[in-house]
JSON list of C-alpha atoms in Angstrom, two decimals:
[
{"chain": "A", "resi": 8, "resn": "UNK", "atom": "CA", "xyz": [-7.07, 45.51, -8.98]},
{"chain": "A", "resi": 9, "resn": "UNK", "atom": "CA", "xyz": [-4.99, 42.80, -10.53]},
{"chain": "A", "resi": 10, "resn": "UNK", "atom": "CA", "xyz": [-5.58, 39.10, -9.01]},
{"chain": "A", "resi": 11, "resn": "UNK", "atom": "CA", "xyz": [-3.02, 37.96, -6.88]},
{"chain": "A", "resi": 12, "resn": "UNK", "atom": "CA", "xyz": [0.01, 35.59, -8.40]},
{"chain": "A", "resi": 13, "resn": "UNK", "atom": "CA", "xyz": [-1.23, 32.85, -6.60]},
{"chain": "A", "resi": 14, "resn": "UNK", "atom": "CA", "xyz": [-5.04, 33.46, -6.87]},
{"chain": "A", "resi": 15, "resn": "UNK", "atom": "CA", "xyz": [-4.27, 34.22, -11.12]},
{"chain": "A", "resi": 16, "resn": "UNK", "atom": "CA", "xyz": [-3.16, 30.77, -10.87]},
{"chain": "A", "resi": 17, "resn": "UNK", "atom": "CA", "xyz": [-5.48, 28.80, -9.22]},
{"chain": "A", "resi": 18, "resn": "UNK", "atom": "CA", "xyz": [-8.29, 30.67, -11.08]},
{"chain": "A", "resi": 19, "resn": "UNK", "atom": "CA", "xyz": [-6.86, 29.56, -13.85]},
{"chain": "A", "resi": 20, "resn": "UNK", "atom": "CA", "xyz": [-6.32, 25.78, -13.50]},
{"chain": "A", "resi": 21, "resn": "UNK", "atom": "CA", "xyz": [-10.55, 26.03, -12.73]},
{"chain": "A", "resi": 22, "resn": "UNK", "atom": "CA", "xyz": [-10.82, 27.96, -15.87]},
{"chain": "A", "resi": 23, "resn": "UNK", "atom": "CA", "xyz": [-9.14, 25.05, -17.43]},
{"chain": "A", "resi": 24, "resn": "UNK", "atom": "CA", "xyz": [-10.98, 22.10, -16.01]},
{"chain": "A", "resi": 25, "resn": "UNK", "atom": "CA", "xyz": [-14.57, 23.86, -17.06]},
{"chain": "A", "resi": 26, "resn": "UNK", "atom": "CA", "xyz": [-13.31, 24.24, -20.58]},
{"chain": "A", "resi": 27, "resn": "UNK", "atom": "CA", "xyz": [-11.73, 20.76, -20.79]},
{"chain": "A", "resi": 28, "resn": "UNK", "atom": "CA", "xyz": [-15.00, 19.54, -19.15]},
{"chain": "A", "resi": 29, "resn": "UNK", "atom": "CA", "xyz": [-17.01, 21.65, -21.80]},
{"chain": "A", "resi": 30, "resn": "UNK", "atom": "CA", "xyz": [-14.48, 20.65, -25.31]},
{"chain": "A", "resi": 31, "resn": "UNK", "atom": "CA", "xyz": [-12.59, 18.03, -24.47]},
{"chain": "A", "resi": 32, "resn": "UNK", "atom": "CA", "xyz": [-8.61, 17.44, -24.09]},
{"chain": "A", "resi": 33, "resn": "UNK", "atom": "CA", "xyz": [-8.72, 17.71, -28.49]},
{"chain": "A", "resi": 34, "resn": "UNK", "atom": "CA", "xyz": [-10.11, 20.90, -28.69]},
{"chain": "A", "resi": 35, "resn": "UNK", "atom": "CA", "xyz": [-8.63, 22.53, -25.40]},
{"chain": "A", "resi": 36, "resn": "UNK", "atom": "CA", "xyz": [-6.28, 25.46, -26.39]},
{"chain": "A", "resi": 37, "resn": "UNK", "atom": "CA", "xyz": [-4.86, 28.38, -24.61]},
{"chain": "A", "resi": 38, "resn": "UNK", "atom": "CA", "xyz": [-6.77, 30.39, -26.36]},
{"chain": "A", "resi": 39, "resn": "UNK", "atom": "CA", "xyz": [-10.24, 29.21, -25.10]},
{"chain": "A", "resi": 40, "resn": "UNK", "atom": "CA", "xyz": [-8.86, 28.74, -21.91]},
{"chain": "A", "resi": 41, "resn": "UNK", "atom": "CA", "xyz": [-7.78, 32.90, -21.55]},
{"chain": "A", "resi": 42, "resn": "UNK", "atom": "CA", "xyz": [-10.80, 33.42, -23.10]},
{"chain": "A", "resi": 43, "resn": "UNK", "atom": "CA", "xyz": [-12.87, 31.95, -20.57]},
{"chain": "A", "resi": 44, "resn": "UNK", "atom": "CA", "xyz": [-10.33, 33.81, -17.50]},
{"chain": "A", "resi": 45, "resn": "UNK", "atom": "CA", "xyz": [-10.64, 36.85, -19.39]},
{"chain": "A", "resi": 46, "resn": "UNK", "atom": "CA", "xyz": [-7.08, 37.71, -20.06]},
{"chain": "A", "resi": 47, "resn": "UNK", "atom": "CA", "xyz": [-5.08, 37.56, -22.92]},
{"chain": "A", "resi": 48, "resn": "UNK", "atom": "CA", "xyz": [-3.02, 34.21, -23.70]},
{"chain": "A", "resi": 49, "resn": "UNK", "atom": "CA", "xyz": [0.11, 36.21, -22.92]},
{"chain": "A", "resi": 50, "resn": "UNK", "atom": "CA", "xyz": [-1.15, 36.18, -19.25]},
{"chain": "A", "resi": 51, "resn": "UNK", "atom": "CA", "xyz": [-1.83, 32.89, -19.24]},
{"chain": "A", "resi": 52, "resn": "UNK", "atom": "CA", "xyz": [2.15, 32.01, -20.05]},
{"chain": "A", "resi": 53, "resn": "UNK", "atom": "CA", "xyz": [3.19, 33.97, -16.97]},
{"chain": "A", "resi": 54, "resn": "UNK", "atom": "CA", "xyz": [1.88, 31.14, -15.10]},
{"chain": "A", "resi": 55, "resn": "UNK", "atom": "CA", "xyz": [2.42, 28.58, -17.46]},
{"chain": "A", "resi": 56, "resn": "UNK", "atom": "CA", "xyz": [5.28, 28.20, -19.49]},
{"chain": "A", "resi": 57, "resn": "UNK", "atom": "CA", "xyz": [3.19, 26.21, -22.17]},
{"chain": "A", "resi": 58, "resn": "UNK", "atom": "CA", "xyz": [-0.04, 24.13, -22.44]},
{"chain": "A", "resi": 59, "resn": "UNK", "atom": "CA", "xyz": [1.13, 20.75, -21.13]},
{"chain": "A", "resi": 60, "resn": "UNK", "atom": "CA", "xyz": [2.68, 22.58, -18.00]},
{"chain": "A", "resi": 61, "resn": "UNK", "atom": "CA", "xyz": [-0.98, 23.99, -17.33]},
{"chain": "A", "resi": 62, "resn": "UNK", "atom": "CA", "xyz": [-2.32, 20.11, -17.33]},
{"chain": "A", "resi": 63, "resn": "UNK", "atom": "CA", "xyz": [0.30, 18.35, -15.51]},
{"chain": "A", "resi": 64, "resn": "UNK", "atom": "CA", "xyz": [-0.93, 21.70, -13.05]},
{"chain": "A", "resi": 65, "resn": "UNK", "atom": "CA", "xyz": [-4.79, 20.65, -13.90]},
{"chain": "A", "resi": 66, "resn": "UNK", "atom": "CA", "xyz": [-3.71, 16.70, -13.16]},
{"chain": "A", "resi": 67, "resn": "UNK", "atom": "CA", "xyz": [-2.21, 17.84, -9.88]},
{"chain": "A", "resi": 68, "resn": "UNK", "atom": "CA", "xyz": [-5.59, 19.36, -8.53]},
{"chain": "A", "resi": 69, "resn": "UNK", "atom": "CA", "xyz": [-7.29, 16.10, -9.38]},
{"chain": "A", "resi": 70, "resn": "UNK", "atom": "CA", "xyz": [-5.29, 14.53, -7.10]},
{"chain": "A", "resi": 71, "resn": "UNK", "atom": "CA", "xyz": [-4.88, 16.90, -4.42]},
{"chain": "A", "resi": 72, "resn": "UNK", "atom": "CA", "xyz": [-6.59, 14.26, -1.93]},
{"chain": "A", "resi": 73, "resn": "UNK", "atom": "CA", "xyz": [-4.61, 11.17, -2.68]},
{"chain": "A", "resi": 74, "resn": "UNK", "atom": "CA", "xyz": [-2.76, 11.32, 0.45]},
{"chain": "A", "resi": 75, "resn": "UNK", "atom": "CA", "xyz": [-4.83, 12.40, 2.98]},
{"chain": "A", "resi": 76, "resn": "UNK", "atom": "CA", "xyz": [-7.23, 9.36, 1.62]},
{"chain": "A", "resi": 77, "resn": "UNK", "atom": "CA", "xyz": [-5.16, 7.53, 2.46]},
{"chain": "A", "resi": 78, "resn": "UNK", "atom": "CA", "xyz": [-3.71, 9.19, 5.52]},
{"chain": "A", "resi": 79, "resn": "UNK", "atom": "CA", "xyz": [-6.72, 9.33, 6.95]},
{"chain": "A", "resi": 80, "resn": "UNK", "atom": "CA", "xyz": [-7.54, 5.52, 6.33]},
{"chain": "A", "resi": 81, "resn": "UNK", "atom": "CA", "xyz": [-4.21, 4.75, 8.14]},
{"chain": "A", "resi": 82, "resn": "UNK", "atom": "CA", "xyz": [-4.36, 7.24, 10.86]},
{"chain": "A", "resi": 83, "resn": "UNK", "atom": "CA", "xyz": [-8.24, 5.56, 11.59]},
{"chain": "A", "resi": 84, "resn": "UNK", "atom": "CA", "xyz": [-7.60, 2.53, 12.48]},
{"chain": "A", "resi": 85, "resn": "UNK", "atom": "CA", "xyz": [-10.29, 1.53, 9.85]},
{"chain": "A", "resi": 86, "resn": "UNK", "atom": "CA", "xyz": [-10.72, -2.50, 8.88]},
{"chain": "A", "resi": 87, "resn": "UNK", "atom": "CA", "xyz": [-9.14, -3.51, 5.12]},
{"chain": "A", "resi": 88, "resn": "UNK", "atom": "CA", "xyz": [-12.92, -3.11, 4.13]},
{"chain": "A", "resi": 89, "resn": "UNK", "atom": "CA", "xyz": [-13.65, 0.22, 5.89]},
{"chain": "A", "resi": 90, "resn": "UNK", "atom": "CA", "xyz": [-10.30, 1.10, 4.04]},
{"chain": "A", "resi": 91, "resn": "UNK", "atom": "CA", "xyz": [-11.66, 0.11, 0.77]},
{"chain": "A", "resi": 92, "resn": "UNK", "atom": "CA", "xyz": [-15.48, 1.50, 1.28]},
{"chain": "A", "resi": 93, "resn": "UNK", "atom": "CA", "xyz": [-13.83, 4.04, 2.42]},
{"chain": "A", "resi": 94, "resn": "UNK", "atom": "CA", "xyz": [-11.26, 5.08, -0.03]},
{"chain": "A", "resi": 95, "resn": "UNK", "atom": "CA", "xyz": [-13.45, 5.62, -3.33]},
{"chain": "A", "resi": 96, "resn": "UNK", "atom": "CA", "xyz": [-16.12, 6.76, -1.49]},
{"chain": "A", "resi": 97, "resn": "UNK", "atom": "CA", "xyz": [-14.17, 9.84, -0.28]},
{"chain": "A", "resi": 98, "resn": "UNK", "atom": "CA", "xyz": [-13.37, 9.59, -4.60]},
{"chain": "A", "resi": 99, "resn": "UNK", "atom": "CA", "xyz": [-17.29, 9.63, -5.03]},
{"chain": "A", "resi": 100, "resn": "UNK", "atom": "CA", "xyz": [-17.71, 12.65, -2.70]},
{"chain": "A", "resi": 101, "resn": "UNK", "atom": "CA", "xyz": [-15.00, 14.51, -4.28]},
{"chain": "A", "resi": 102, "resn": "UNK", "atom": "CA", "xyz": [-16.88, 14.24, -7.90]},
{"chain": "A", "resi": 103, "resn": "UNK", "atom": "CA", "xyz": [-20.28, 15.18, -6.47]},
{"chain": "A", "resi": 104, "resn": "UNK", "atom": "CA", "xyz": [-19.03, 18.15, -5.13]},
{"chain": "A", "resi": 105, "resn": "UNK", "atom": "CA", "xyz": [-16.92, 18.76, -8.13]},
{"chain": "A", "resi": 106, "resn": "UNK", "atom": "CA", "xyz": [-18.15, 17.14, -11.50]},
{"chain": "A", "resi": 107, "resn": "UNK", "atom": "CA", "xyz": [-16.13, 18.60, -14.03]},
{"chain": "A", "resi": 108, "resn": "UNK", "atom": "CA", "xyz": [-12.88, 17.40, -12.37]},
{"chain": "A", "resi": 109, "resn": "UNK", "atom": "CA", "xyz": [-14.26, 13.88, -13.45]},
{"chain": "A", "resi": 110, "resn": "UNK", "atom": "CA", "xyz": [-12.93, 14.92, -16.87]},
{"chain": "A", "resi": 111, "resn": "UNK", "atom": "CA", "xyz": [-9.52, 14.12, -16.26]},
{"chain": "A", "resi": 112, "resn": "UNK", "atom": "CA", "xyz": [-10.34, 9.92, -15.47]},
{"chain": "A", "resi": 113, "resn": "UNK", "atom": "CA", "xyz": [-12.15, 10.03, -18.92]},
{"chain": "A", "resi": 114, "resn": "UNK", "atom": "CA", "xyz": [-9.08, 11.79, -20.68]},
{"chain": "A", "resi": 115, "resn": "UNK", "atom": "CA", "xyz": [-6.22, 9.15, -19.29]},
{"chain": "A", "resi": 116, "resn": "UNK", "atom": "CA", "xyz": [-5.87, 7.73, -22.63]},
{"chain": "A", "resi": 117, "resn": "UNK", "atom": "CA", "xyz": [-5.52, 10.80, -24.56]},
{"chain": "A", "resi": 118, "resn": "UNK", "atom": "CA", "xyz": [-3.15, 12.60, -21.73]},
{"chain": "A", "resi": 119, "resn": "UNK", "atom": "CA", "xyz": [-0.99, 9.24, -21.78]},
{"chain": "A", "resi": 120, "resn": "UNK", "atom": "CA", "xyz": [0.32, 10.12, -25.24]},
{"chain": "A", "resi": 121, "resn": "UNK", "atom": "CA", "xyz": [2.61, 13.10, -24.03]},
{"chain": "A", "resi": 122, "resn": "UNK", "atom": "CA", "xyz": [6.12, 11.56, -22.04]},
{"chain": "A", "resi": 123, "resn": "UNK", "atom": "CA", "xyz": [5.14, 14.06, -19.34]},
{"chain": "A", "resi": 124, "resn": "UNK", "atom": "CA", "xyz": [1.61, 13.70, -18.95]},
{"chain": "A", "resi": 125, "resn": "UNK", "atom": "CA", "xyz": [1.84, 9.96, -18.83]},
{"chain": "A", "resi": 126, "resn": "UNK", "atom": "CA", "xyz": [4.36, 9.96, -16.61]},
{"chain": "A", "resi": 127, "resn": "UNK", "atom": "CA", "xyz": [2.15, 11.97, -13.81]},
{"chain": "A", "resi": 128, "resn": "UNK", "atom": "CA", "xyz": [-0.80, 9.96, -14.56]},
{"chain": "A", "resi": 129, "resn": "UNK", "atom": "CA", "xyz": [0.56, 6.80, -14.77]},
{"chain": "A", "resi": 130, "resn": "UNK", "atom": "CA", "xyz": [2.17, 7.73, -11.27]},
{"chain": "A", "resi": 131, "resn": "UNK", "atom": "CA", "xyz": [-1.47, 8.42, -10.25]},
{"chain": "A", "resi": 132, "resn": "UNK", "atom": "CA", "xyz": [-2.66, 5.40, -10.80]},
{"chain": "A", "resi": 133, "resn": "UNK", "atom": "CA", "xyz": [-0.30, 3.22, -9.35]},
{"chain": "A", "resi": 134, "resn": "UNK", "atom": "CA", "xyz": [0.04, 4.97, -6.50]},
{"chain": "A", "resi": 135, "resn": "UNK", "atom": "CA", "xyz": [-4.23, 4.28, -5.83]},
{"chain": "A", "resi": 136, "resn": "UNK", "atom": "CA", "xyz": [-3.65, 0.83, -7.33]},
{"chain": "A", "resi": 137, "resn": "UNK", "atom": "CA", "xyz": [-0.91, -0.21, -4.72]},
{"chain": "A", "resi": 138, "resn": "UNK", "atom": "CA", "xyz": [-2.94, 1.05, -2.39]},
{"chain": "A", "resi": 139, "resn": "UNK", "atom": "CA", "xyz": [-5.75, -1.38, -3.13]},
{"chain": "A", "resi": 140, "resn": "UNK", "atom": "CA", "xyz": [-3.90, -3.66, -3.73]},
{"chain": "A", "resi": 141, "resn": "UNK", "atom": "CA", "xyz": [-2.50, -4.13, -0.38]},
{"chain": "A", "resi": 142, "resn": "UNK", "atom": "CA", "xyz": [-5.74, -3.26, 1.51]},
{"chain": "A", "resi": 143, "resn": "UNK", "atom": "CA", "xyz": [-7.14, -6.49, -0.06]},
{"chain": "A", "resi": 144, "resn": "UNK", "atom": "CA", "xyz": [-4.22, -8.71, 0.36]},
{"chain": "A", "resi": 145, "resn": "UNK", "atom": "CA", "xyz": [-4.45, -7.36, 4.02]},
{"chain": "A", "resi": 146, "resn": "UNK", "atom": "CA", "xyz": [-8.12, -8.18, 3.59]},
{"chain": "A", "resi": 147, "resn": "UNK", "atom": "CA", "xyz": [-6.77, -12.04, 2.77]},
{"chain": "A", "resi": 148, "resn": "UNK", "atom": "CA", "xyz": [-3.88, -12.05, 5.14]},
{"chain": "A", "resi": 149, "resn": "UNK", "atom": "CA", "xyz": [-7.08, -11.64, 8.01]},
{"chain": "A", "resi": 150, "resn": "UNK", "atom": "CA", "xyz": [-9.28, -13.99, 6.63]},
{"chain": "A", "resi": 151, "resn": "UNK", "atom": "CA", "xyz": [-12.38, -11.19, 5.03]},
{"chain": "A", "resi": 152, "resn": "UNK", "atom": "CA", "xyz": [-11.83, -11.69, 1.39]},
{"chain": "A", "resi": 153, "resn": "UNK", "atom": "CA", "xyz": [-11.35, -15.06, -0.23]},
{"chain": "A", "resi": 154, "resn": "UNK", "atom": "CA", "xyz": [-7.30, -16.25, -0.76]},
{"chain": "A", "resi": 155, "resn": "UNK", "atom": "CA", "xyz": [-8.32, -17.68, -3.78]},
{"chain": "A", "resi": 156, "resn": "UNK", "atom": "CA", "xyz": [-8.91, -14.79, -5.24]},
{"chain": "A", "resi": 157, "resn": "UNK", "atom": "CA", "xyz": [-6.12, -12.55, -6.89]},
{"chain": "A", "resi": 158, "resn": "UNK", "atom": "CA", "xyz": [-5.68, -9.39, -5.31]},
{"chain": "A", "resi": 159, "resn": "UNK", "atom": "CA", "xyz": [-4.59, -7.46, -8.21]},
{"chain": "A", "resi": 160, "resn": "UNK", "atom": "CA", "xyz": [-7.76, -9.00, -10.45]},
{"chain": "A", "resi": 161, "resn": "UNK", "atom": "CA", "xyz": [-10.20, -7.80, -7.80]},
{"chain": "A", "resi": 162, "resn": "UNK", "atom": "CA", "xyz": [-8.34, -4.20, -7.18]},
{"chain": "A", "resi": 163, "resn": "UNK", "atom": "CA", "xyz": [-8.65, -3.71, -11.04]},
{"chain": "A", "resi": 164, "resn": "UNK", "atom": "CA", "xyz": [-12.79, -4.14, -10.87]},
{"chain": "A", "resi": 165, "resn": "UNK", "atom": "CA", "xyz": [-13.14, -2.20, -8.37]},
{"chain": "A", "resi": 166, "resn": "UNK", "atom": "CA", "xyz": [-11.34, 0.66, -9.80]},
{"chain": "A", "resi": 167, "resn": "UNK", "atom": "CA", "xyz": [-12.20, -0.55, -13.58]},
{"chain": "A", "resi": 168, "resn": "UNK", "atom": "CA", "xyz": [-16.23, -0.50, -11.90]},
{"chain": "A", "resi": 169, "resn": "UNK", "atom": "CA", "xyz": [-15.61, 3.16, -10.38]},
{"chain": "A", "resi": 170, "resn": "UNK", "atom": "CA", "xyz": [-14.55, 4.43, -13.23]},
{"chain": "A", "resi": 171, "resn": "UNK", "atom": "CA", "xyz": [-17.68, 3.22, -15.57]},
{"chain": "A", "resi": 172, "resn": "UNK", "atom": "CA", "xyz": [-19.68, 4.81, -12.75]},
{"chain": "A", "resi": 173, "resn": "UNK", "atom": "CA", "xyz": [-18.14, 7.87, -13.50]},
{"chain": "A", "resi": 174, "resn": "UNK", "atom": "CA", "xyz": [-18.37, 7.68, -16.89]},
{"chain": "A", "resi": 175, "resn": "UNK", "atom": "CA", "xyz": [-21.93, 7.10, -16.87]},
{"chain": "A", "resi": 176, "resn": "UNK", "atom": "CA", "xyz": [-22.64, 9.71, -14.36]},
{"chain": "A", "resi": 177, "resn": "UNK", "atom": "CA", "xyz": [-21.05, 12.09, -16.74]},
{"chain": "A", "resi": 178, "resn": "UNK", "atom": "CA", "xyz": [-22.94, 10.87, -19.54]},
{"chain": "A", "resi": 179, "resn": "UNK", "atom": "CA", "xyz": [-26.53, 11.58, -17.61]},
{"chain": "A", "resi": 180, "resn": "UNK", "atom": "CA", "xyz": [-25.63, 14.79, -17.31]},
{"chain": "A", "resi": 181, "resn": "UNK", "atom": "CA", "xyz": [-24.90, 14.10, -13.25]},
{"chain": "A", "resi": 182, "resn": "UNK", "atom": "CA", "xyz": [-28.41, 13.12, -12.56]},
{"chain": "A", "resi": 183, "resn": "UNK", "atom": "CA", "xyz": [-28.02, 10.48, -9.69]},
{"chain": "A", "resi": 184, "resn": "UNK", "atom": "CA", "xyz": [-25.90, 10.65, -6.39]},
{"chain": "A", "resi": 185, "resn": "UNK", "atom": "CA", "xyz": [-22.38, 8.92, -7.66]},
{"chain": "A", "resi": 186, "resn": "UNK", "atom": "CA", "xyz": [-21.66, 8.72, -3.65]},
{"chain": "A", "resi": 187, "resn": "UNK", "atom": "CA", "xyz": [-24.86, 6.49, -3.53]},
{"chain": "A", "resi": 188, "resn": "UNK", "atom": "CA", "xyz": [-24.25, 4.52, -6.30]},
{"chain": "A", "resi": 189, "resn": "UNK", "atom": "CA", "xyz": [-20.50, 4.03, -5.25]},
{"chain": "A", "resi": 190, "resn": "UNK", "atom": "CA", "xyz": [-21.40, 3.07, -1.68]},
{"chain": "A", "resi": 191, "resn": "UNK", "atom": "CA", "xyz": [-23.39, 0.23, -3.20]},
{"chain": "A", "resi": 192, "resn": "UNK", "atom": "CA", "xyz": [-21.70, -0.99, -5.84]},
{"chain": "A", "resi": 193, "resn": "UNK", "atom": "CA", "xyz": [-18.35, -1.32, -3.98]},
{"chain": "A", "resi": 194, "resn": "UNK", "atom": "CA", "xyz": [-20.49, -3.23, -1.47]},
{"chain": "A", "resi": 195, "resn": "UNK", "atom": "CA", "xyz": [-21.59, -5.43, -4.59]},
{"chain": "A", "resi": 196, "resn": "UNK", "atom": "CA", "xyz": [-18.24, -6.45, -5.14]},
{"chain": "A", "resi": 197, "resn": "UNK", "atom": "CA", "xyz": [-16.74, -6.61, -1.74]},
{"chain": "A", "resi": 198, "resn": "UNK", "atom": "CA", "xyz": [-19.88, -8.65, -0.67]},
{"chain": "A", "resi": 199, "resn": "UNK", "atom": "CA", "xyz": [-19.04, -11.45, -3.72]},
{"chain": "A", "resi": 200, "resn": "UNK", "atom": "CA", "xyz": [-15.52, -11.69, -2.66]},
{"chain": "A", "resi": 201, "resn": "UNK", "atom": "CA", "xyz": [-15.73, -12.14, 1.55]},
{"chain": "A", "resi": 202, "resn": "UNK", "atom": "CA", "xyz": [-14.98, -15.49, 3.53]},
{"chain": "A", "resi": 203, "resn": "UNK", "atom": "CA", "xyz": [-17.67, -16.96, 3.88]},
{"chain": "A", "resi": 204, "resn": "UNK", "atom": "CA", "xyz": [-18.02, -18.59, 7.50]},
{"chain": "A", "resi": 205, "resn": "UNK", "atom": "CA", "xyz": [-19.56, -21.67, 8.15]}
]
């Protein structure tokens, strides 16, 4: 019996992320990804109208949990630096569970150079960069993190650090706890930036 619509779909998009995890965004085609569902290409674009359509649909399930993140931050009550431990490590657990989804934050440059892929990314990004952003300048507005320091700066290392994490965790073939290594490297960084009280 044929898959259902919906489950065609979704089996599909995973079909897609293990073959752009396994060839990269250069060499993904439709053809390797029916190949690897087990359907013809003509299957494929009944649920797809074309390649980048399947993407933006890939891009989509990498950011399924943006907004309960940071619903869940907000409905918690939690400090600006609970917030921020708390926000990429929910990231961290999300990779460890599911590593080949990490293949999409390596590919933003190459996916930025279609109009429609850059525009969902791009909208990605700033949505998790405002988010920082005003975490830590609530951070300053309480007196944790230093005023000195510029909000925007500090957001970008901690995502710019996350993201080599990532990278290297890919590149070792997934051979350490990312959750770990997040946990302590955002406390790294937070730890350089706090008030110091006298």
């Amino acid at each position: 019996m044929e898959k259902s619509l919906i489950k065609r779909r979704e089996s599909i998009i995973v079909s897609t992320i293990e073959t752009l995890n396994e060839v990269g965004l250069q060499n993904l085609s439709t053809k390797l990804i029916a190949k690897r569902e087990g359907v013809s290409e003509g299957t494929l674009f009944r649920h797809f109208k074309n390649k980048t359509e399947l993407i933006l649909a890939v891009i989509d399930q990498f950011s399924q949990f943006d907004d309960a993140i940071m619903e869940t931050c907000k409905r918690n009550k939690l400090s600006s630096l609970e917030t921020i431990k708390y926000f990429f490590n929910a990231y961290a657990e999300y990779y460890e569970n599911y590593p080949e989804i990490t293949v999409i934050i390596q590919s933003y440059d190459s996916l930025m150079c279609d109009i429609e892929l850059y525009e969902k990314v791009s909208g990605i990004i700033n949505k998790r960069s405002s988010f920082i952003f005003e975490t830590l300048k609530e951070a300053q507005k309480n007196g944790t993190i230093r005023s000195s320091v510029d909000a925007q700066l500090l957001g970008d290392i901690l995502s710019g650090a996350s993201s080599e994490l990532c990278l290297k965790w890919r590149m070792t073939k997934f051979n350490f706890s990312i959750k770990n290594k997040s946990l302590e490297m955002i406390d790294v960084i937070l730890n350089a930036f706090i008030e110091k009280t006298t």
